[in-house]
Amino acid sequence: MERFKLSPDGKSMALLGSARKGGGVINILSTATLQWQSQVRVESRGGIAEFCWWRDSRGLCIAGKNGEISEWSVAELRIVARWQDEGAVGTTTIALGGQHEFVKSSIGTDRWISIGSSSGIVNIYDRRAWLAEPSKPTTLDQPVPPNPSPTKTLDHLTTPTSHLAFSHDGQMMVMASKWKRDALRMVHLPSCTVFKNWPTDKTPLGRVTGVAFCEGSVVGGDVYAALAVANEQGKIRVWESEGIASEPVWTANMSTDAMGIAGAEVSISTLAIRWLALDRDEATRKEISDLLEAKDHNALESRLRNRVSFGTAGLRASMKAGFAHMNSLTVLQASHGLADYLLATEPVPANGKYHSIVLGYDARHNSQHFARLAAAAFLSKGIKVLWFGQLVHTPMVPFAIRHYGATAGVMVTASHNPKQDNGYKVYWSNGSQIIPPTDKGIADAIEAVSAIETWDESVVDSHENVERIFAEATRAYLGALRELVWPMPSVEQVIPITYTPLHGVGLPFVRQIAHDMWFRGSNLRVVASQAQPDPDFPTVPFPNPEEAGALGEAIKDAEKYGVSIVIANDPDADRFKAAERQPNGQWWHTSGNEMGILLASHVFDTYTGNRSRMTMLATTVSSRMLSAMAAAEGFHFQETLTGFKWLGNVGQRLQAEGKEVVFAFEEAIGYMFPSVVWDKDGVAAAAVFLSAMQRWRKQGLTAKGKLEKLYEKYGFFADANTYLVSPSPAVTGKVFERIRTLDHGSRPQKIGSRAVERWRDLTMGSDSGTADGKPTLPVDASAQMLTCELEDVVFTCRGSGTEPKIKIYIEARGQSRAEAAELAKDVLADLMREWFPGEFGLKAAGT
């Protein structure tokens, strides 16, 4: 074997087995099985000089050393055309490039063919002309004249031609000779004109040993591409071309070489070229092409310079073209990276079979499309896909991971984010969201992805390694919910409720468990205008039950039909909120902290196990009232960092140590019941709340009345939580940098008139409340988080990991509810004035 070449579709390999003087043999093998498929014999005097695949992989173009060119068809297993290169003197190399519109051509779809010779002459032929005006038939019925005239003959190289290469768009060709220093010329197509101003005598080429183009594109008449040139000294230099219009004008700037230039920044046009070379989604390709044509470099910078961060449990961003956003390409890259990391780090399953990944999606724009692409990526890696194939709420994925013993899971959702966003949420084999170092490992694997193996999303419909799990998994999940609220209430205890899924996917699951709990017929009213999944969320500005006005439609419905309880889920139904009408007709909207304490009290009151093992958790930004309850009642309380990735993983660690984790919550209306899932679950929370309401009703209590009794027992707590919208992560960093140096270059000693009794900085790793000055919670230099304890007030400020926000959590404890609320309100006012001035462009919630 002298050399080989892979077909463009990657399915076949052509091996030049002989280049003997009397001809040559090329064998065709399958790349999947390495089995021999066919053989090409060429009887060319002097043997075979070079060969190349047609761009559609349906055949080969073979150049004999005597200038005879053979066109061989894979489908017909024969030479379909044979012709002679004009004036050939010792043919040395051949190349195909460009594309014509005759897709049914018997000689492939390549427009250009260039042939080099030992004299240095290069002939360029336009194959499209042969097909547009076919010559008279020959004995082979070929659409090629036996002795065509070149479109252009180039004699600019004076030594034998060793290298020919076309840019992927067919707009440029490079020809070079390895036998003479700096012997390289660039040709513009279709004019077939050699560029005069590049390369120059100052261009550092050396003796050329290899040339290659990266895929580029033509935008607004300009050609964007990059050319790599290797020389005998072992260096590879890359030039970026930009601004070649219809006239052959070349502007060259050396970007880097094989030795590398540490820290060299790739130009934005190169990043755009890279995107266009990778992306096969026509819609997002057009977005980048349009920006290139408009020369909108600011927009390209924002979309392409930085990759969407693999942060809180995965990806979340707006849906646009570019590496910084959610789109088909970034989902495929994330899926390939996740698969590569999983295969590299996880042991083969005990059953000796496949690794498996649970895959779900919600009703957002592109969620199903993204999930199908992810499935194709996993299947291409030999990973089994446990496929719901229908809309599910997010907790179904972590539930199914543990139910089926899967290695990982992905849920395509952006939860309660605005309609233009989507996300890619990753769970590991324990059914919890990923934490360090797994998240960093996956992020690194994504960065290392060099190729996408398939864009065919239809494979999930028929692949043998796909298991459809919706029906069985849903039955098992609902069974776990029934056990959670057992014993079931009687029909006499049922009170009417109004439910809204906020245009999301929660209704089928809530309706089923509510039916089992006797909430049927008129006892379960569903807000008709918000009942069905709708990715545009037409009745709410933001599909987040926490936002002011989000429950407006539900409250209207409840008032119309005399219902006093409203419950809601966010669109992916992992969060839960409730509102209760008071005797004066006003509606009380539970906060995340208030609902957390109510659910915790119900779990505690109905718990029948060993209370010394009983454990509940809350995050550092959530109410300290649960800690007070634990101290009073003798069960274990554990504080964690923000996010259910920490609540779930820390909870499982405590469980392994012998504790019995029964409940966890975070103030952002998320509640975890580990007997169902180790993550927040809005449907489980709704079921527990309905069960608790029936129990409290038997005691003559409303939800608000129950909470007041808890305040009387454990102390009065009130919060003043809010957020600020930040222009960018960079601005958020500057805001926190300023805060840390507010007091003459040091951290603040006071907030308003109140002394800071404890300062904890989980970004910088300091804590004034510990003996060694170091926090007991994990430190993360990439995430901004400050916590301060004042007298009777605790607050935390942090940068959100999923939204462009600075979140502020304030909780005060007082002798009465009113006093605690006033304290929290005062500290919020001080913070807004001292820590968050208007100079940074921050916008308050609701503005």
PDB file of C-alpha atoms in Angstrom, residues 618-624 639-642 666 760 762 777 785 787 794-796 798 809:
ATOM      1  CA  ALA A 618     -31.913  24.070  53.536  1.00  0.00           C
ATOM      2  CA  THR A 619     -29.532  26.250  51.580  1.00  0.00           C
ATOM      3  CA  THR A 620     -27.596  29.146  53.012  1.00  0.00           C
ATOM      4  CA  VAL A 621     -29.931  31.689  51.380  1.00  0.00           C
ATOM      5  CA  SER A 622     -33.048  30.099  52.852  1.00  0.00           C
ATOM      6  CA  SER A 623     -34.827  30.761  56.143  1.00  0.00           C
ATOM      7  CA  ARG A 624     -32.997  30.046  59.393  1.00  0.00           C
ATOM      8  CA  GLU A 639     -27.022  23.942  55.726  1.00  0.00           C
ATOM      9  CA  THR A 640     -25.666  23.728  52.152  1.00  0.00           C
ATOM     10  CA  LEU A 641     -24.627  26.009  49.347  1.00  0.00           C
ATOM     11  CA  THR A 642     -27.371  27.329  47.089  1.00  0.00           C
ATOM     12  CA  GLU A 666     -34.680  26.436  49.059  1.00  0.00           C
ATOM     13  CA  ARG A 760     -18.446  35.158  55.003  1.00  0.00           C
ATOM     14  CA  LEU A 762     -17.473  32.027  49.607  1.00  0.00           C
ATOM     15  CA  LEU A 777     -19.048  25.496  53.112  1.00  0.00           C
ATOM     16  CA  MET A 785     -21.450  35.009  47.146  1.00  0.00           C
ATOM     17  CA  THR A 787     -23.145  36.496  53.556  1.00  0.00           C
ATOM     18  CA  VAL A 794     -28.823  37.646  58.068  1.00  0.00           C
ATOM     19  CA  PHE A 795     -28.444  38.401  54.386  1.00  0.00           C
ATOM     20  CA  THR A 796     -26.715  36.922  51.351  1.00  0.00           C
ATOM     21  CA  ARG A 798     -24.880  36.324  45.119  1.00  0.00           C
ATOM     22  CA  TYR A 809     -31.779  37.332  50.368  1.00  0.00           C
TER      23      TYR A 809
END
